XYZ file of C-alpha atoms in Angstrom:
683
model
C 140.432 -12.788 218.249
C 136.735 -11.945 218.191
C 133.996 -14.364 217.407
C 133.217 -14.613 213.696
C 129.612 -13.640 212.886
C 127.538 -15.956 210.817
C 126.013 -14.452 207.684
C 122.271 -13.678 207.898
C 122.007 -13.457 211.712
C 122.049 -9.666 212.192
C 121.228 -6.429 210.445
C 118.866 -6.284 207.472
C 119.118 -10.019 206.933
C 117.533 -10.557 210.350
C 114.975 -7.730 210.170
C 113.548 -8.751 206.774
C 112.165 -12.031 205.473
C 111.225 -13.008 201.931
C 107.718 -13.999 200.915
C 108.647 -17.611 200.147
C 110.289 -17.943 203.550
C 107.202 -16.479 205.240
C 104.877 -18.911 203.440
C 107.039 -21.879 204.491
C 107.181 -20.625 208.048
C 103.394 -20.211 208.328
C 102.746 -23.504 206.445
C 99.906 -22.103 204.348
C 99.372 -21.560 200.644
C 100.288 -18.346 198.864
C 96.605 -17.455 198.368
C 95.844 -17.841 202.082
C 98.972 -15.841 202.926
C 97.696 -12.948 200.801
C 94.287 -13.084 202.467
C 95.835 -13.150 205.913
C 98.064 -10.164 205.160
C 95.094 -8.163 203.868
C 93.035 -8.953 206.958
C 95.846 -8.089 209.364
C 97.041 -5.012 207.479
C 100.549 -6.319 206.741
C 102.156 -5.101 203.541
C 105.514 -5.670 201.795
C 108.432 -3.505 202.853
C 111.351 -2.142 200.879
C 114.763 -2.488 202.563
C 117.504 0.005 201.880
C 119.736 -2.691 200.423
C 118.084 -5.758 198.936
C 121.459 -7.416 198.571
C 122.136 -7.212 202.296
C 118.599 -8.227 203.265
C 118.610 -11.285 201.004
C 120.205 -14.476 202.323
C 120.857 -15.794 198.825
C 123.071 -14.609 196.009
C 120.074 -13.409 193.979
C 118.257 -10.451 195.605
C 114.572 -11.203 196.110
C 111.831 -8.837 195.087
C 109.316 -9.011 197.979
C 110.255 -8.574 201.625
C 108.305 -8.429 204.886
C 109.264 -7.484 208.399
C 110.281 -10.547 210.377
C 108.340 -9.241 213.383
C 105.135 -9.061 211.316
C 105.466 -12.680 210.198
C 106.283 -13.722 213.767
C 103.097 -11.934 214.846
C 101.043 -13.943 212.325
C 102.121 -17.250 213.881
C 99.591 -16.739 216.693
C 96.656 -15.768 214.447
C 93.477 -17.872 215.003
C 92.639 -17.656 211.308
C 95.533 -20.024 210.536
C 93.535 -22.888 212.026
C 90.551 -21.945 209.870
C 92.703 -21.959 206.745
C 94.097 -25.391 207.642
C 90.586 -26.708 208.265
C 89.552 -25.428 204.848
C 92.525 -27.203 203.268
C 91.660 -30.483 205.020
C 88.008 -30.174 203.967
C 89.030 -29.544 200.358
C 91.002 -32.814 200.388
C 88.026 -34.742 201.763
C 85.685 -33.291 199.148
C 88.109 -34.068 196.318
C 88.402 -37.690 197.512
C 84.608 -38.034 197.695
C 84.234 -36.670 194.184
C 86.951 -39.028 193.008
C 84.909 -41.990 194.325
C 81.797 -40.490 192.609
C 80.133 -39.820 195.989
C 78.510 -36.520 195.102
C 76.003 -36.551 197.970
C 78.734 -37.107 200.531
C 80.789 -34.239 199.033
C 77.772 -31.915 199.229
C 77.101 -32.977 202.823
C 80.720 -32.309 203.807
C 80.684 -28.882 202.187
C 77.376 -27.997 203.814
C 78.154 -29.138 207.354
C 81.925 -28.875 207.781
C 82.771 -25.618 206.015
C 84.509 -23.428 208.635
C 83.018 -19.977 209.166
C 85.620 -17.226 209.159
C 84.900 -14.313 211.500
C 86.931 -11.106 211.456
C 85.551 -9.458 214.592
C 88.730 -9.875 216.611
C 90.805 -8.391 213.763
C 88.612 -5.278 213.673
C 89.136 -4.780 217.397
C 92.885 -5.285 217.050
C 93.409 -2.901 214.144
C 91.084 -0.173 215.455
C 91.397 0.245 219.224
C 89.105 3.324 219.219
C 86.064 4.256 217.168
C 87.804 7.351 215.773
C 90.529 5.119 214.307
C 87.863 3.157 212.437
C 86.287 6.366 211.084
C 89.669 7.549 209.794
C 90.051 4.359 207.743
C 86.517 4.455 206.327
C 87.278 6.265 203.045
C 88.590 3.261 201.117
C 85.983 0.957 202.667
C 83.046 3.070 201.464
C 84.509 3.522 197.971
C 85.028 -0.231 197.595
C 81.588 -1.198 198.950
C 79.740 1.356 196.810
C 81.647 0.020 193.793
C 80.606 -3.579 194.472
C 77.036 -2.465 195.202
C 76.778 -1.288 191.573
C 78.429 -4.318 189.924
C 76.449 -7.037 188.124
C 76.486 -10.507 189.631
C 78.973 -12.863 187.979
C 80.854 -16.010 188.917
C 83.635 -13.890 190.472
C 81.213 -11.514 192.232
C 78.302 -13.487 193.711
C 74.884 -11.889 194.154
C 75.054 -12.456 197.912
C 78.090 -10.178 198.204
C 76.416 -7.466 196.105
C 73.247 -7.579 198.215
C 75.295 -7.279 201.406
C 77.176 -4.259 200.080
C 73.919 -2.596 199.021
C 72.338 -3.129 202.440
C 75.330 -1.755 204.370
C 75.713 1.323 202.147
C 72.012 2.173 202.352
C 72.142 1.857 206.128
C 75.084 4.256 206.219
C 73.201 6.719 203.988
C 70.222 6.544 206.346
C 72.445 7.601 209.233
C 73.696 10.596 207.226
C 70.106 11.542 206.410
C 69.031 11.328 210.030
C 71.976 13.294 211.468
C 72.462 15.756 208.538
C 76.207 15.104 208.536
C 76.680 15.221 204.757
C 78.672 18.332 203.866
C 79.840 18.422 200.246
C 79.484 16.601 196.958
C 81.042 16.874 193.525
C 80.178 15.461 190.103
C 83.280 14.148 188.341
C 84.087 11.874 185.416
C 84.798 8.929 187.732
C 81.592 9.295 189.706
C 80.071 11.339 192.527
C 82.278 12.354 195.429
C 80.686 12.769 198.859
C 82.126 14.153 202.069
C 80.596 13.735 205.515
C 81.798 14.868 208.928
C 81.220 12.297 211.682
C 82.544 13.033 215.168
C 84.977 15.579 213.777
C 86.391 13.227 211.115
C 86.034 14.153 207.429
C 85.154 11.063 205.381
C 85.434 11.256 201.587
C 84.299 8.464 199.266
C 83.440 7.911 195.608
C 80.200 6.448 194.258
C 80.166 5.334 190.584
C 77.368 6.284 188.256
C 74.660 3.703 187.735
C 75.632 2.591 184.275
C 75.923 -0.946 182.968
C 79.274 -2.115 184.312
C 81.344 -4.513 182.236
C 83.884 -6.458 184.241
C 87.158 -7.023 182.409
C 88.986 -10.320 182.519
C 92.284 -8.857 183.712
C 90.869 -7.827 187.114
C 91.757 -10.047 190.067
C 88.420 -10.212 191.893
C 89.834 -12.628 194.475
C 91.997 -9.938 196.050
C 89.203 -7.365 195.761
C 86.798 -9.867 197.305
C 89.159 -10.280 200.258
C 89.084 -6.525 200.831
C 85.285 -6.572 200.532
C 85.042 -9.266 203.219
C 87.086 -7.128 205.571
C 85.325 -3.859 204.713
C 81.830 -5.324 205.149
C 82.759 -6.406 208.672
C 84.230 -2.987 209.392
C 81.202 -1.056 208.087
C 78.862 -3.373 210.008
C 80.645 -2.478 213.257
C 80.590 1.242 212.411
C 76.890 1.225 211.476
C 76.046 -0.528 214.727
C 77.945 2.062 216.737
C 76.445 4.979 214.801
C 72.857 3.744 215.084
C 73.049 2.936 218.771
C 74.731 6.298 219.407
C 71.606 8.181 218.249
C 69.154 5.783 219.881
C 68.097 3.624 216.919
C 67.769 -0.133 216.626
C 70.345 -1.849 214.441
C 69.915 -3.395 211.952
C 66.901 -1.449 210.662
C 63.895 -3.379 209.453
C 63.949 -4.033 205.695
C 60.779 -4.345 203.639
C 61.656 -6.999 201.063
C 58.633 -6.257 198.850
C 59.446 -2.537 198.622
C 63.055 -3.350 197.894
C 62.075 -5.575 194.978
C 59.979 -2.721 193.565
C 62.944 -0.328 193.602
C 62.269 1.604 196.811
C 65.979 1.656 197.834
C 66.110 4.145 200.739
C 62.365 3.883 201.383
C 62.634 0.121 201.956
C 64.255 0.663 205.399
C 62.194 1.508 208.478
C 64.098 2.851 211.483
C 62.938 2.109 215.023
C 63.910 3.886 218.225
C 65.370 1.936 221.129
C 63.515 3.719 223.945
C 59.858 3.276 223.073
C 60.064 1.048 220.039
C 58.116 3.630 218.025
C 58.713 3.295 214.304
C 59.993 6.239 212.308
C 59.945 6.018 208.526
C 62.750 8.313 207.431
C 62.490 7.750 203.693
C 58.684 7.781 203.620
C 56.049 10.337 204.490
C 56.239 10.312 208.309
C 59.113 11.894 210.198
C 58.684 14.514 212.896
C 55.127 15.777 213.351
C 56.033 19.375 214.143
C 58.640 19.645 211.408
C 56.361 18.031 208.829
C 53.478 20.332 209.739
C 55.731 23.384 209.419
C 57.016 22.254 206.059
C 53.485 21.490 204.852
C 52.394 24.991 205.843
C 55.208 26.428 203.703
C 54.087 24.274 200.785
C 50.492 25.412 201.175
C 51.645 29.014 201.200
C 53.534 28.415 197.955
C 50.384 26.885 196.498
C 48.422 30.008 197.342
C 51.037 32.130 195.628
C 51.044 30.010 192.472
C 49.991 31.815 189.346
C 51.248 32.876 185.962
C 53.919 35.149 187.445
C 56.651 32.637 188.165
C 59.328 35.241 188.926
C 57.383 36.559 191.907
C 57.095 33.036 193.242
C 60.847 32.448 192.872
C 61.570 35.732 194.636
C 59.262 34.784 197.505
C 60.896 31.365 197.892
C 64.436 32.770 197.879
C 63.522 35.518 200.350
C 61.917 33.035 202.738
C 64.939 30.707 202.547
C 67.359 33.584 203.155
C 65.390 34.601 206.231
C 65.535 31.013 207.470
C 69.308 30.768 206.972
C 70.050 34.270 208.279
C 70.340 33.076 211.847
C 73.109 30.611 210.974
C 75.095 32.936 208.687
C 78.762 33.350 209.580
C 80.450 36.698 210.073
C 83.012 37.850 207.547
C 86.107 39.670 208.840
C 87.345 42.581 206.734
C 90.864 43.958 207.037
C 91.301 47.689 207.697
C 94.706 47.808 206.021
C 94.502 46.814 202.325
C 98.226 46.044 202.237
C 98.025 43.634 205.190
C 97.701 39.871 204.891
C 94.246 38.469 204.192
C 92.361 37.381 207.292
C 91.204 33.791 207.549
C 87.458 33.670 207.036
C 85.227 31.187 208.845
C 84.316 28.122 206.839
C 81.069 28.358 204.902
C 80.405 24.667 205.370
C 77.026 24.207 206.951
C 76.726 22.514 210.316
C 74.082 19.928 211.168
C 71.456 22.496 212.127
C 71.812 24.718 209.068
C 72.177 21.699 206.769
C 68.882 20.343 208.084
C 67.150 23.621 207.198
C 68.535 24.202 203.708
C 65.758 22.390 201.784
C 63.306 21.984 204.648
C 60.653 24.371 203.309
C 60.525 22.915 199.795
C 58.806 20.040 198.018
C 60.824 18.543 195.169
C 59.788 16.461 192.205
C 62.412 14.541 190.221
C 61.781 14.057 186.523
C 62.372 10.653 185.039
C 65.583 11.676 183.222
C 67.335 12.767 186.439
C 69.371 10.419 188.701
C 66.861 9.600 191.419
C 68.967 8.011 194.147
C 71.743 10.668 194.427
C 69.225 13.507 194.354
C 66.960 11.857 196.917
C 69.903 11.148 199.210
C 71.270 14.715 199.018
C 67.891 16.424 199.372
C 66.925 14.387 202.418
C 70.368 14.826 203.952
C 69.846 18.590 203.799
C 66.411 18.705 205.361
C 63.905 17.998 202.592
C 61.092 15.719 203.829
C 58.999 15.579 200.662
C 60.605 14.215 197.483
C 58.479 12.844 194.663
C 59.452 11.225 191.391
C 57.998 9.577 188.340
C 56.487 6.147 188.898
C 58.766 4.719 186.203
C 61.692 5.240 188.592
C 60.038 3.175 191.325
C 56.613 3.728 192.807
C 57.341 2.961 196.508
C 58.639 5.900 198.496
C 57.437 8.633 196.124
C 55.814 11.466 198.033
C 53.607 12.940 195.324
C 52.918 12.737 191.569
C 54.034 15.352 189.066
C 50.685 17.174 188.942
C 50.624 17.767 192.716
C 50.127 21.461 193.462
C 52.289 21.364 196.595
C 55.504 20.948 194.560
C 57.738 24.036 194.772
C 60.774 22.812 192.775
C 61.053 20.385 189.884
C 64.438 19.013 188.854
C 64.679 18.471 185.098
C 67.516 17.653 182.726
C 65.981 18.344 179.331
C 65.820 21.310 176.916
C 63.838 24.436 177.704
C 60.288 23.667 178.803
C 57.726 26.176 177.467
C 54.836 27.590 179.425
C 51.406 26.062 178.750
C 49.224 27.631 176.094
C 46.518 30.021 177.323
C 43.061 28.532 177.883
C 40.476 28.707 175.166
C 37.738 31.307 175.239
C 34.163 30.470 176.127
C 33.147 30.251 172.482
C 36.067 27.986 171.538
C 35.997 25.758 174.597
C 34.545 22.311 174.307
C 32.314 21.310 177.175
C 33.067 17.606 176.832
C 36.853 18.046 176.606
C 38.690 17.499 179.903
C 41.689 19.664 180.782
C 44.846 17.783 179.913
C 48.423 18.539 180.831
C 51.501 17.246 179.082
C 54.846 16.623 180.776
C 56.692 18.981 178.422
C 54.938 22.113 179.718
C 55.703 24.112 182.809
C 53.374 24.419 185.764
C 52.827 28.052 186.833
C 54.122 28.749 190.315
C 56.806 26.041 190.221
C 60.560 26.594 189.982
C 62.363 24.468 187.376
C 66.082 23.843 187.894
C 68.739 21.513 186.558
C 70.378 18.941 188.888
C 73.587 20.971 189.196
C 71.652 23.582 191.202
C 71.362 21.135 194.105
C 75.086 20.312 194.120
C 76.181 23.951 193.893
C 73.713 24.916 196.623
C 74.976 22.408 199.172
C 78.632 23.187 198.375
C 78.030 26.919 198.854
C 75.941 26.373 201.991
C 73.192 28.680 200.703
C 70.575 28.743 197.966
C 71.836 29.742 194.539
C 69.938 31.762 191.960
C 67.550 29.355 190.213
C 67.414 31.413 187.005
C 71.077 30.523 186.322
C 70.129 26.819 186.347
C 66.892 27.029 184.380
C 66.153 24.322 181.777
C 68.145 24.945 178.621
C 70.382 27.582 180.239
C 74.186 27.495 180.031
C 75.233 26.315 183.473
C 77.941 27.990 185.568
C 81.185 26.013 185.951
C 80.845 23.140 188.438
C 84.020 23.414 190.518
C 85.408 21.050 193.104
C 84.682 22.298 196.657
C 87.982 20.846 197.914
C 90.304 22.739 195.532
C 91.054 26.264 196.687
C 93.107 28.298 194.172
C 96.241 29.862 195.628
C 97.641 33.270 194.849
C 98.849 33.338 191.262
C 96.881 30.251 190.210
C 94.058 30.319 187.715
C 90.691 30.926 189.401
C 87.624 30.340 187.185
C 85.388 32.244 189.600
C 87.263 35.540 189.114
C 87.451 37.735 186.058
C 90.621 38.029 184.025
C 91.174 41.595 185.190
C 91.294 40.444 188.820
C 93.817 37.642 188.377
C 95.900 38.446 185.280
C 99.440 39.694 185.898
C 100.749 43.037 184.651
C 102.785 41.400 181.904
C 99.795 39.427 180.628
C 97.588 42.520 180.605
C 100.154 44.519 178.626
C 100.656 41.702 176.141
C 96.899 41.329 175.738
C 96.486 45.087 175.218
C 99.333 45.096 172.672
C 97.757 42.200 170.798
C 94.408 43.967 170.782
C 95.977 47.202 169.539
C 97.821 45.412 166.748
C 94.683 43.524 165.789
C 92.685 46.773 165.707
C 95.308 48.436 163.531
C 95.300 45.486 161.160
C 91.525 45.542 160.953
C 91.490 49.280 160.314
C 94.135 48.943 157.611
C 92.265 46.064 155.991
C 88.745 47.474 156.356
C 89.310 50.881 154.793
C 85.874 50.933 153.227
C 83.844 50.269 156.389
C 81.445 52.885 157.641
C 81.095 54.226 161.160
C 77.805 54.337 163.006
C 76.280 57.788 163.329
C 77.884 59.153 160.143
C 76.246 56.833 157.688
C 73.088 58.911 157.343
C 74.668 62.339 157.438
C 73.250 64.540 154.669
C 76.292 66.787 154.440
C 78.616 63.800 154.040
C 76.375 62.438 151.307
C 76.495 65.787 149.437
C 80.283 65.985 149.698
C 80.533 62.405 148.473
C 78.408 63.218 145.419
C 80.595 66.239 144.643
C 83.730 64.102 144.906
C 82.292 61.521 142.562
C 81.409 64.249 140.061
C 84.856 65.821 140.179
C 86.563 62.391 140.249
C 88.607 63.265 143.289
C 90.417 66.330 144.544
C 93.782 67.557 143.299
C 96.237 69.163 145.671
C 98.935 71.548 144.434
C 102.314 70.140 145.267
C 104.292 73.204 144.103
C 103.022 76.724 143.400
C 104.776 77.636 140.134
C 103.726 79.135 136.868
C 105.222 76.277 134.917
C 102.684 73.793 136.243
C 99.980 75.042 133.887
C 102.318 74.738 130.911
C 103.159 71.183 131.941
C 99.490 70.287 132.123
C 98.828 71.692 128.656
C 101.710 69.725 127.200
C 101.291 66.410 125.463
C 101.418 63.205 127.493
C 104.657 62.090 125.959
C 106.421 65.338 126.503
C 107.446 64.400 130.003
C 109.273 61.331 128.742
C 111.022 63.217 125.944
C 112.221 66.042 128.158
C 113.538 63.739 130.893
C 117.270 64.232 131.271
C 118.364 62.949 134.669
C 117.714 64.685 137.950
C 116.363 68.180 138.188
C 118.246 71.097 139.595
C 116.030 71.153 142.687
C 117.156 67.769 144.020
C 118.288 69.365 147.284
C 114.652 70.115 148.116
C 113.532 66.479 147.805
C 112.998 65.760 151.554
C 110.806 68.812 151.970
C 108.872 67.856 148.874
C 108.365 64.305 150.152
C 107.160 65.563 153.530
C 104.781 67.983 151.839
C 103.552 65.218 149.561
C 102.867 62.916 152.566
C 101.011 65.677 154.404
C 98.964 66.491 151.335
C 98.109 62.819 150.792
C 97.060 62.404 154.435
C 94.936 65.535 154.216
C 93.338 64.177 151.042
C 92.567 60.843 152.729
C 91.097 62.584 155.771
C 88.766 64.640 153.573
C 87.626 61.563 151.655
C 87.124 59.576 154.865
C 85.123 62.410 156.431
C 82.933 62.556 153.352
C 82.330 58.790 153.329
C 81.902 58.479 157.104
C 85.165 56.613 157.716
C 87.901 56.835 160.322
C 91.515 56.823 159.275
C 94.602 57.096 161.408
C 97.735 58.822 160.289
C 101.062 57.081 160.342
C 102.372 59.433 163.042
C 99.706 58.317 165.528
C 100.493 54.649 164.895
C 104.211 55.270 165.281
C 103.638 57.145 168.545
C 101.573 54.291 169.980
C 104.148 51.728 168.927
C 106.874 53.792 170.529
C 104.852 54.082 173.764
C 104.295 50.312 173.886
C 107.963 49.680 173.184
C 108.949 52.083 175.974
C 106.743 50.193 178.452
C 108.311 46.919 177.386
C 111.789 48.374 177.785
C 110.985 49.570 181.315
C 109.585 46.185 182.298
C 112.526 44.389 180.711
C 114.978 46.603 182.582
C 113.226 45.934 185.900
C 113.180 42.199 185.237
C 116.858 42.238 184.323
C 117.726 44.055 187.548
C 115.675 41.539 189.569
C 117.455 38.637 187.863
C 120.838 40.154 188.612
C 119.870 40.559 192.257
C 118.812 36.911 192.429
C 122.055 35.772 190.852
C 124.058 37.723 193.405
C 122.144 36.073 196.217
C 122.573 32.634 194.702
C 126.318 33.104 194.745
C 126.173 33.324 198.546
C 124.231 30.057 198.891
C 125.640 26.618 199.390
C 125.485 24.145 196.528
C 122.681 22.120 198.136
C 120.486 25.147 198.808
C 121.167 26.526 195.340
C 119.973 23.289 193.726
C 116.837 23.322 195.844
C 116.197 26.949 194.913
C 116.629 26.244 191.199
C 114.242 23.308 191.411
C 111.678 25.479 193.175
C 112.021 28.217 190.557
C 111.635 25.670 187.755
C 108.472 24.172 189.246
C 106.972 27.623 189.857
C 107.730 28.616 186.263
C 105.953 25.517 184.987
C 102.910 26.330 187.105
C 102.897 29.913 185.857
C 103.014 28.683 182.263
C 100.022 26.438 182.855
C 98.018 29.231 184.464
C 98.926 31.605 181.636
C 97.702 29.044 179.110
C 94.402 28.684 180.960
C 93.905 32.427 181.153
C 94.815 32.748 177.462
C 92.194 30.169 176.525
C 89.601 31.984 178.574
C 90.550 35.299 176.968
C 90.054 33.802 173.501
C 86.703 32.304 174.503
C 85.499 35.637 175.886
C 86.627 37.451 172.728
C 84.840 34.910 170.569
C 81.665 35.295 172.604
C 81.834 39.079 172.432
C 82.252 38.998 168.655
C 79.360 36.567 168.319
């Protein structure tokens, strides 16, 4: 007889452990257990059978791997947590004896300092592993950098998050590794490529944030503690990798005045020479070249703004021509589409995109995102209104070296022409208001900058002029597949054959209804015809035209008879009832001929019933052909499904159902666009 196994010593019962058992085994509180799991990256697991994994009759809800909890037994942070618990007891006893000074002294001198350096090295053996896990860290730190200070979120934590995020942005500016950005409802998405790793994070808009009471900031604060340590390590590695001293020197006075990026001064490790990235000094040769371009734009400034825009675009295209990627065209139109090289700019081309320009940001535009993006793509000279923060601004609004001004207000008119010599006042000084354009300067809306960096090349500035209807701002990470709705293409390029036929049928029916309803409308080109007007006058004088329906001698006698004679002589059907169809056909032809003559005289267009019937029959024939082809295709699919196994048939039906739902959604989107375009055309 074999040995009887004891319950809970093998299988799932041994591999899994409940949360209450783990807390008792580690001898810490539940709050410290949560913090420790977040730091170490240990999360709950879901066993296949909770009943088998549980050692009690009631299945528990939260399970962990037993090996993970065994691994936590040797964590040095456990001693720190126990020291904190012992210190909390001492402080509570001192406060109970009303010894406030002793409690403050204990808290000040004996509070253990928790360091997470060893955990960072354990979880991320290589630097690439840390970069891969940077998405959530940046999103969380940028979120806390924009929160107001409260009792749950201390000001010290917010200041630390702001400093680390600004340091990371400075690295992106220096290396030109920012690639894409997108404006969404949640905030601004950014994507950077560092050492071959794509990092995507979300930055909220700078609105007044209201923290709700149902948010557990203790757990979020634990993540922030870990992420600040992680980003500090990454910033140190990034700065030292390009030869800069970390941490960069921070000017506290400029920071208090709202300098943000300009408050940091970067220093090189080799010679200790200071380089102010966010200020006026950068590279002497590059700055001199850019200043020469600005001076050239100043010489070209004048009342003809279109010539200036054309000169700027041509110069930028010549600059980016060397880094343009080749496009591969297929010789066979029926072959598969060739993969094109990515249009994402590399570091060199990204550093030259806005290098030749001088930007000024109006006070209604978001200063920090625009400054960060412009400097990340090569712009060295960015000015803004002093109300947004005086430190760091390159130039005022009336500076003549400005080539582009970013505005987000209605259309800005050109300034009024100067007064003549007789009207001019000698004592009056020339004044300029902020709601007038400066000749020789290009005015664009902020979306122009985002669309330019996503496309990797300068976009047409006239499409983003103040007050203009902007093009759709699409996500650079969503690429429409074949059959999906693509806002960048016209309806003729992406609509299916069935949709086009249905749309044409609807248009034809609508036109017929309009023609039937608007019988009295006039046609252009015939309205002023003299001959038509003469015929119309003759028709009005004769009160219409009479057409003989039957050539007989008795018609004149019937006309001369009294009006009531027809009723008195009526005695059933006539003897010529066999000729009724021919008479009806002749009557219809005569009526149509009469209507055509009247329409030609009045300048109208009228369609006969035969033409309408022919068109309806043609449309119905096309529908019948398409329906027959679809029916044959469905029968073929059903025959193939009969040869499948039950499992594959279910998978196929699920795939067909999901594809049909997607097609319905795309058809709805294209239908909405078709209605919008029709409404715009009518307007």
